[in-house]
Short mmCIF file of C-alpha atoms in Angstrom, two decimals:
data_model
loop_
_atom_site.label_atom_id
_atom_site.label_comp_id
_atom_site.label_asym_id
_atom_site.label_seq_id
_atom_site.Cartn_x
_atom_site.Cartn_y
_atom_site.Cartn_z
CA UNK Q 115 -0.84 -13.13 20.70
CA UNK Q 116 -2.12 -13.45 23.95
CA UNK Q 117 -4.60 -9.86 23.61
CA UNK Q 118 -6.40 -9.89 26.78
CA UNK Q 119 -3.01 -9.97 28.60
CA UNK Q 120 -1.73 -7.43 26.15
CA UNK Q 121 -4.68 -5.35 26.41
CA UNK Q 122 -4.41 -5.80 30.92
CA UNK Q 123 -0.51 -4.18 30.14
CA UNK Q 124 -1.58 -1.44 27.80
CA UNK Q 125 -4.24 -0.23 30.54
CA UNK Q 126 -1.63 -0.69 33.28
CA UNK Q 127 1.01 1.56 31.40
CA UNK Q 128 -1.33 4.39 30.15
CA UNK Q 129 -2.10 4.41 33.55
CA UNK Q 130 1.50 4.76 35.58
CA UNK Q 131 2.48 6.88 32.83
CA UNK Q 132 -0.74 9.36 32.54
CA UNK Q 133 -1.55 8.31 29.30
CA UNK Q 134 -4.44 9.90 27.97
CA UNK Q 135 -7.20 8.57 26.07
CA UNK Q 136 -6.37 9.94 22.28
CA UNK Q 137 -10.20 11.53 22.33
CA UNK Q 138 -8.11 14.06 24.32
CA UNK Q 139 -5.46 14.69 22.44
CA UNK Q 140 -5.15 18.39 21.02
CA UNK Q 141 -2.47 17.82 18.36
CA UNK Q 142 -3.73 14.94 16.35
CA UNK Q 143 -0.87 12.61 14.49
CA UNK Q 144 -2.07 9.81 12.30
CA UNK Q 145 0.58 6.94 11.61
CA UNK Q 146 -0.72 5.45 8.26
CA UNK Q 147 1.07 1.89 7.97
CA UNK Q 148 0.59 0.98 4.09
CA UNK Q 149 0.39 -2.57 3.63
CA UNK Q 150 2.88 -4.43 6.12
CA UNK Q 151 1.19 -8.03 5.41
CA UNK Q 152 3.53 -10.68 6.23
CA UNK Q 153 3.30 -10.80 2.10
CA UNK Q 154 5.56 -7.89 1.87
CA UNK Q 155 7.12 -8.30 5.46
CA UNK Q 156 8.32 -11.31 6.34
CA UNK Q 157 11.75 -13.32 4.58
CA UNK Q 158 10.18 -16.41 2.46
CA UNK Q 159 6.36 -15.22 2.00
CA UNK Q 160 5.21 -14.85 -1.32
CA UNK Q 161 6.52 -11.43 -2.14
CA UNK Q 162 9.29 -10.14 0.47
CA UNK Q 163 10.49 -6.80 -0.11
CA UNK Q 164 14.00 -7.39 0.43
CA UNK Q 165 15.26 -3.77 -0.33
CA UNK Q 166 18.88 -4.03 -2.35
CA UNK Q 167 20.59 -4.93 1.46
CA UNK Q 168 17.84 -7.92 1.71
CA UNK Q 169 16.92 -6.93 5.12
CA UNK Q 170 14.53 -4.12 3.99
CA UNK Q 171 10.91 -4.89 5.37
CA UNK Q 172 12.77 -6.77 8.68
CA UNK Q 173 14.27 -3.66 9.22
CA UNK Q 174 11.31 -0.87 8.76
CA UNK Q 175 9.17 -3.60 10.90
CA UNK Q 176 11.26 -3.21 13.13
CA UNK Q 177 11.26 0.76 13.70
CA UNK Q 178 7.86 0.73 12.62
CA UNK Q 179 7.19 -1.08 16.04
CA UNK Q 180 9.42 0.85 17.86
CA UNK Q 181 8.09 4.15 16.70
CA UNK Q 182 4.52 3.34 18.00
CA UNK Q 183 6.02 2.57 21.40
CA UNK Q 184 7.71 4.91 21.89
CA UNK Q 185 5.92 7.64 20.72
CA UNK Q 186 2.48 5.58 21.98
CA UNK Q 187 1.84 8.60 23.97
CA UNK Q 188 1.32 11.24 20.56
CA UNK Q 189 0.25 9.23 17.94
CA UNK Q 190 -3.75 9.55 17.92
CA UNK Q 191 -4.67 7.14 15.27
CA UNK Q 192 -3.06 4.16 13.39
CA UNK Q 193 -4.45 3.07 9.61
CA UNK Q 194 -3.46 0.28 8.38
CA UNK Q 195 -4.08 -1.11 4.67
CA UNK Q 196 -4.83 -4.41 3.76
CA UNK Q 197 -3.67 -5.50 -0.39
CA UNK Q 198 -6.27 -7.83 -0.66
CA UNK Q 199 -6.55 -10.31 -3.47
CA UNK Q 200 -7.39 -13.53 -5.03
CA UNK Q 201 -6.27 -15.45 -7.86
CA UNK Q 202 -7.71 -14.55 -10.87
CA UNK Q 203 -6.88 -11.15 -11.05
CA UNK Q 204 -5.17 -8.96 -13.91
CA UNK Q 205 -1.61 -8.97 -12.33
CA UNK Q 206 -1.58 -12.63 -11.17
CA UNK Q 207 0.17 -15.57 -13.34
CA UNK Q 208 -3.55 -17.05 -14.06
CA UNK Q 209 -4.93 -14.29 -15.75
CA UNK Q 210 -2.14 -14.94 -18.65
CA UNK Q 211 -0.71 -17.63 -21.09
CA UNK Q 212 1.62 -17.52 -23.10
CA UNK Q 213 1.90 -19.12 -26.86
CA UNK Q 214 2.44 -22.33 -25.48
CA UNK Q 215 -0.03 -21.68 -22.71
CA UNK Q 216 1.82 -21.53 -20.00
CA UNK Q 217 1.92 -18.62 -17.25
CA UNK Q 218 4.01 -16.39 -16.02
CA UNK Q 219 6.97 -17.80 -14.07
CA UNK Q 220 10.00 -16.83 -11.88
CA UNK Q 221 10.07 -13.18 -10.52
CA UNK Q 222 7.84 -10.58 -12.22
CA UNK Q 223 6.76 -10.20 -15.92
CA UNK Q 224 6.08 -7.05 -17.58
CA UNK Q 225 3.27 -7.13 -19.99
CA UNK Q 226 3.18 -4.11 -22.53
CA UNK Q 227 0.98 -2.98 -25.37
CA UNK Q 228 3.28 -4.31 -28.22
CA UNK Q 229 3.28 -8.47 -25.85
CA UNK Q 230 0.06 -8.44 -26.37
CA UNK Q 231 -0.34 -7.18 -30.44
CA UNK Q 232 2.56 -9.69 -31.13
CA UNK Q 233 0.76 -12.70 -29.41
CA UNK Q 234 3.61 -12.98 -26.40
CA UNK Q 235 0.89 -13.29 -23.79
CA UNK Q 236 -2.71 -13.17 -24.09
CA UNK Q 237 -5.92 -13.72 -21.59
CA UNK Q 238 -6.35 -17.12 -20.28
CA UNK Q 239 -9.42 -18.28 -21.13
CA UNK Q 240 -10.01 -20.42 -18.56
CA UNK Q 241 -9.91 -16.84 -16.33
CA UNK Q 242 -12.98 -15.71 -18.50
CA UNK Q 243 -14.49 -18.29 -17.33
CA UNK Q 244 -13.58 -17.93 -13.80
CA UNK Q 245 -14.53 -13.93 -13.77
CA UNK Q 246 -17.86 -14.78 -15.72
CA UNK Q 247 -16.38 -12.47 -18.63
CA UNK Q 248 -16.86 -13.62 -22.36
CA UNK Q 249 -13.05 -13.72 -23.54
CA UNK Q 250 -13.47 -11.66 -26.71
CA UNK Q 251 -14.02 -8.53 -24.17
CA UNK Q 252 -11.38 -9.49 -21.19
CA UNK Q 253 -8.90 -9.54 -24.30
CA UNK Q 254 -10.08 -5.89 -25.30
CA UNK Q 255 -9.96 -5.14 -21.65
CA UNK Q 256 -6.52 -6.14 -21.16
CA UNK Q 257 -5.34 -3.68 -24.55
CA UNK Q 258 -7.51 -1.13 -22.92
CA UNK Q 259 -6.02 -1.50 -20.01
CA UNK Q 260 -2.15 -2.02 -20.72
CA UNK Q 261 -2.42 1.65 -22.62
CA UNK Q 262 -4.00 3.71 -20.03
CA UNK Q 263 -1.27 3.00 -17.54
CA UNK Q 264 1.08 3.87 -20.63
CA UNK Q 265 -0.78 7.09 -21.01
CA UNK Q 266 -1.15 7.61 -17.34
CA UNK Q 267 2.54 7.56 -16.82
CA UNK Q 268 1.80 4.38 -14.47
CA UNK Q 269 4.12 1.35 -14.27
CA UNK Q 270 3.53 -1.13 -17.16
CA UNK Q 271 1.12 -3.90 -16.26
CA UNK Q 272 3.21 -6.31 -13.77
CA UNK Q 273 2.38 -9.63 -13.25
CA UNK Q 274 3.66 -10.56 -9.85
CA UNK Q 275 3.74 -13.82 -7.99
CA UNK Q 276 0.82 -14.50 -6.22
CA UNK Q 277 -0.02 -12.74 -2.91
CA UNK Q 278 -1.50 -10.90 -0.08
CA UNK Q 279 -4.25 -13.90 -0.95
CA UNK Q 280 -7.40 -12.82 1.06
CA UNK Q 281 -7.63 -15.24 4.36
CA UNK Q 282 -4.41 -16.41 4.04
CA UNK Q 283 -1.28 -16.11 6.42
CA UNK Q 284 0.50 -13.92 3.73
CA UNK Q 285 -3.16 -11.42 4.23
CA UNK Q 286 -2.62 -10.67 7.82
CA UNK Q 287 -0.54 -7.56 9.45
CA UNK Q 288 2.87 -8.84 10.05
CA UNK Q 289 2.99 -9.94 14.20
CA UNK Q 290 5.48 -7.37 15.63
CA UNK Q 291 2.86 -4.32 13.88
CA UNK Q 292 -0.38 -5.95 14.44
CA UNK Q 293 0.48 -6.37 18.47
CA UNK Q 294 1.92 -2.81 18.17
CA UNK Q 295 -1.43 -1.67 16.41
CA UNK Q 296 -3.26 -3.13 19.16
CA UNK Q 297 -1.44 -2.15 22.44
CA UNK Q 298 -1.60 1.56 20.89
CA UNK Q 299 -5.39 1.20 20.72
CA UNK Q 300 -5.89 -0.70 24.31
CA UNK Q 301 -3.45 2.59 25.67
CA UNK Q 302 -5.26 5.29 24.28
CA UNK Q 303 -8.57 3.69 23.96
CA UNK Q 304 -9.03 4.01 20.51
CA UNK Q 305 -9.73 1.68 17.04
CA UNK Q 306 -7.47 1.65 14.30
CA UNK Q 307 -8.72 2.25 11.33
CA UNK Q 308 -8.67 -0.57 8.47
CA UNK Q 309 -8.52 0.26 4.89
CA UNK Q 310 -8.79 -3.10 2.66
CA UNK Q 311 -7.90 -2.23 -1.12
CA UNK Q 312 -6.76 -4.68 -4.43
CA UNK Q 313 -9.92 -6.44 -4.74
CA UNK Q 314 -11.21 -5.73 -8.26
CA UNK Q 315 -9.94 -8.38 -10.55
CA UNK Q 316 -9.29 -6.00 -13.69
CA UNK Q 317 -7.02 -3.54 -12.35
CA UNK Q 318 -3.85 -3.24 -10.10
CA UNK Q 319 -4.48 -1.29 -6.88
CA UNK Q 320 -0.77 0.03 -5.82
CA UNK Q 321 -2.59 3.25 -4.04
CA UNK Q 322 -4.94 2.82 -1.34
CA UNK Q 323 -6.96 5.82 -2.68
CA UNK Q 324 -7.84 4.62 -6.02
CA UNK Q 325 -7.41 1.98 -8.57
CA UNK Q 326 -4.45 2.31 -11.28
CA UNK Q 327 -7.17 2.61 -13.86
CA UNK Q 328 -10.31 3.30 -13.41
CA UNK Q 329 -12.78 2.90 -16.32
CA UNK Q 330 -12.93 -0.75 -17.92
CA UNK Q 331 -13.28 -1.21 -21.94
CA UNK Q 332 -16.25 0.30 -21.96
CA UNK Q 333 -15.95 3.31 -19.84
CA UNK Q 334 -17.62 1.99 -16.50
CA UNK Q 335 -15.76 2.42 -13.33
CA UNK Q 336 -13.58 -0.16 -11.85
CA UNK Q 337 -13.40 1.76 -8.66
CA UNK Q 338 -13.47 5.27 -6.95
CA UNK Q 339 -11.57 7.39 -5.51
CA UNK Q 340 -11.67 6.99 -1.70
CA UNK Q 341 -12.79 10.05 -0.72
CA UNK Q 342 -13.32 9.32 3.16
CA UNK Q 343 -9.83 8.47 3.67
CA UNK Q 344 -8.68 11.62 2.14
CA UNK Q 345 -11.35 13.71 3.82
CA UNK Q 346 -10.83 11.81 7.48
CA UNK Q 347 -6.52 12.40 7.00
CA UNK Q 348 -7.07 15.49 6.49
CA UNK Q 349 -8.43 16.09 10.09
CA UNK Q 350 -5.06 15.16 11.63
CA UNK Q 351 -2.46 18.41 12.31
CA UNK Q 352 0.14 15.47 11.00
CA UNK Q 353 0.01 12.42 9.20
CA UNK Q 354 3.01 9.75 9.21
CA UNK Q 355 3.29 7.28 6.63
CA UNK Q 356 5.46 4.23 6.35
CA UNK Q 357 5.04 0.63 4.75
CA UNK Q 358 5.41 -1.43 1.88
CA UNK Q 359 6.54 -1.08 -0.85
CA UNK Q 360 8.29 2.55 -1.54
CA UNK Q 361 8.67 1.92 -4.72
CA UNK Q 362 4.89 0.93 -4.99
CA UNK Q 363 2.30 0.96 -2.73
CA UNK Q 364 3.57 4.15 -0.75
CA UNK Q 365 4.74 5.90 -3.77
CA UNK Q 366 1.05 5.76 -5.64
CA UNK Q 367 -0.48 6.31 -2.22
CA UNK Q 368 0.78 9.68 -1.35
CA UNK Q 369 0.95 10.75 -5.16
CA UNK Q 370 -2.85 10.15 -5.04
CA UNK Q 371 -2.86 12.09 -1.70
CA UNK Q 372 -1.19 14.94 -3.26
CA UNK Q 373 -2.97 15.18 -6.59
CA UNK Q 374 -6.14 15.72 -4.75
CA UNK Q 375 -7.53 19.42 -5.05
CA UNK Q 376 -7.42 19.82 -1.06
CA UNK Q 377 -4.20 18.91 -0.74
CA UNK Q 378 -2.46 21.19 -3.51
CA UNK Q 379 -1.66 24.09 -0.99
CA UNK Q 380 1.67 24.02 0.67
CA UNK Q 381 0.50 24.16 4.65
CA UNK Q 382 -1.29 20.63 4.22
CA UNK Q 383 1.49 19.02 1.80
CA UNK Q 384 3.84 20.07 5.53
CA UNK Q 385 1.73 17.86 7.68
CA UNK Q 386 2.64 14.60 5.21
CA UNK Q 387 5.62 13.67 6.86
CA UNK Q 388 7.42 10.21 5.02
CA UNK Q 389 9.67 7.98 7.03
CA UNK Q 390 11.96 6.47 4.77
CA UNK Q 391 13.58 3.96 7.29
CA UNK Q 392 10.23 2.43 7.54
CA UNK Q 393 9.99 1.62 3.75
CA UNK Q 394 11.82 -0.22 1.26
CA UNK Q 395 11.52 -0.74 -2.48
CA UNK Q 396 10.38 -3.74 -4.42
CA UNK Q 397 13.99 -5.83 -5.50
CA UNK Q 398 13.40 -8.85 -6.71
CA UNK Q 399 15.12 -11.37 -9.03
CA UNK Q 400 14.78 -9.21 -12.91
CA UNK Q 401 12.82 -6.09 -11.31
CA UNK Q 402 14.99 -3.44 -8.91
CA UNK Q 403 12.79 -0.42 -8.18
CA UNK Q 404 15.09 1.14 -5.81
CA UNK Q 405 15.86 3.67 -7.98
CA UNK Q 406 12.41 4.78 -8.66
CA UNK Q 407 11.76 4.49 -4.80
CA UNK Q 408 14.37 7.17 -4.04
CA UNK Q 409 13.07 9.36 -7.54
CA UNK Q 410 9.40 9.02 -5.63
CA UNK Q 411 10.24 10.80 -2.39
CA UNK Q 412 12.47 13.04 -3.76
CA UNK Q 413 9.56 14.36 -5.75
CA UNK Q 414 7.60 14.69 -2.81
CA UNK Q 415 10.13 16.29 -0.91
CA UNK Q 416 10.76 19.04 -3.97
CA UNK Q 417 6.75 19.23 -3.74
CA UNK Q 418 6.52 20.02 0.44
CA UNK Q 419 6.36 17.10 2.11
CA UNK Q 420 8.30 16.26 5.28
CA UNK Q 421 11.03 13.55 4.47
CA UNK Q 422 12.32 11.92 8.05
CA UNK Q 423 13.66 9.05 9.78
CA UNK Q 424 11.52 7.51 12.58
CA UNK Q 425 14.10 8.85 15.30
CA UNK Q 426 14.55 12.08 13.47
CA UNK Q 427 15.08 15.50 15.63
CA UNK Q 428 12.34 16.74 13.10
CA UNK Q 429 9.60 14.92 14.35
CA UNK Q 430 10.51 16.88 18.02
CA UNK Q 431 7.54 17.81 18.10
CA UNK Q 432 5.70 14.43 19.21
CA UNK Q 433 5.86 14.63 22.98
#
């Protein structure tokens, strides 16, 4: 992208259109983009969320672009996550062999309590090696692990291809957001705020508030809660979220959001305002999630938060 020519254009528009700068702005909106990598994004990367019409992540790209143009004007502040990993990591192929020591393969594999007591998969030892862990306690790590997210009513441990690989081309923002991200921020003369979670190689990180577990084998923390994000979206009069995946990555984030003490009341619940054409669920070949996409934001809706489209007459009150 050619940025100081974008950023020349941005300044030349907020300025024939009286944009202000969004230090001015006295109803503050923040769009919160969860994880639209080109990993998730784009057709052919390593884990495309098609949707079940195969167009999915194209699509909410697409109006996710559109929406910050449009409504460049009113939206205040734009966060973006980052999933953020590398390979040896609890829900990538090399953390597991099977029997015959081979990994996983082809799609998605689902890794329970019982796969692991019968022998079906077990820790690769050469990713002990790799994390510095002796294998004895990655292997009570992994039983540990596999039965909190039972007990936590979390998915079942997913192994999933490999990707949003940290530094890669799958890592970045997908184009048409990232130039949208940044002509928002040369117009109003803001920052947007980056969020990079996934990192910790023992636990999956679907929410971008906290870890899917978070205590390893022996009770120390694999990560925190993150606080700051809650406390800073909780400044905004609204917050708008879209991304990748609905099934997933949205779905944990805002069910984090709204199990936090500050957000239990029903006047902040009715500033979260989810725009489901700007996510789609995880389909891919043996795993369809739509179903527990749609289950997701009807729960939130039944809970008090603000279920629109992009172009919705709800969301009138933008400018």
């Amino acid at each position: 992208m050619p940025y100081a020519e974008r950023a020349a254009q941005a300044a030349d528009w907020a300025r024939a259109h009286d944009v202000p700068p969004a230090a001015q702005d006295r109803r503050r909106v923040c769009l919160l983009l969860v994880d639209c990598q080109n990993t998730f994004c784009v057709p052919g990367f390593e884990l495309y969320v098609a949707g079940r019409d195969g167009t999915g992540a194209v699509d909410d790209t697409r109006r996710i672009a559109e929406l910050v143009y449009r409504r460049l004007g009113a939206i205040t502040e734009i966060v973006c996550t980052l999933d953020t990993h590398t390979q040896a990591q609890i829900f990538h192929p090399f953390f597991w062999v099977d029997r015959d020591g081979r990994h996983p393969a082809g799609g998605v594999t689902v890794i329970e309590e019982d796969d692991l007591a019968h022998g079906r998969w077990r820790v690769n030892p050469a990713a002990a090696a790799a994390l510095g862990r002796p294998l004895p306690w990655l292997e009570r790590h992994a039983r540990h692990y596999v039965r909190r997210l039972a007990a936590g009513g979390r998915y079942p441990l997913t192994v999933w291809p490999y990707h949003a690989m940290v530094g890669s081309p799958g890592h970045a923002l997908v184009s048409a957001v990232e130039e949208a991200v940044f002509v928002h921020a040369a117009a109003r003369r803001t920052a947007p705020r980056i969020e990079v979670k996934g990192e910790n190689p023992l636990t999956e990180h679907y929410s971008v508030f906290g870890p899917e577990v978070r205590e390893d084998a022996d009770g120390l923390p694999l990560g925190r809660r993150n606080h700051a994000l809650i406390e800073h979206l909780l400044t905004f009069d609204a917050v708008l979220v879209a991304g990748e995946a609905k099934s997933h990555c949205v779905a944990w984030s805002v069910e984090d959001l709204l199990a936090d003490p500050r957000v239990r009341d029903q006047a902040r619940r009715a500033r979260l305002h989810l725009l489901e054409d700007c996510m789609s669920p995880v389909v891919v070949p043996g795993a369809d999630f739509a179903d527990q996409g749609d289950a997701a934001v009807s729960g939130f809706a039944a809970r008090g938060v603000q279920v629109a489209r992009s172009t919705d007459a709800r969301l009138g009150w933008l400018p």
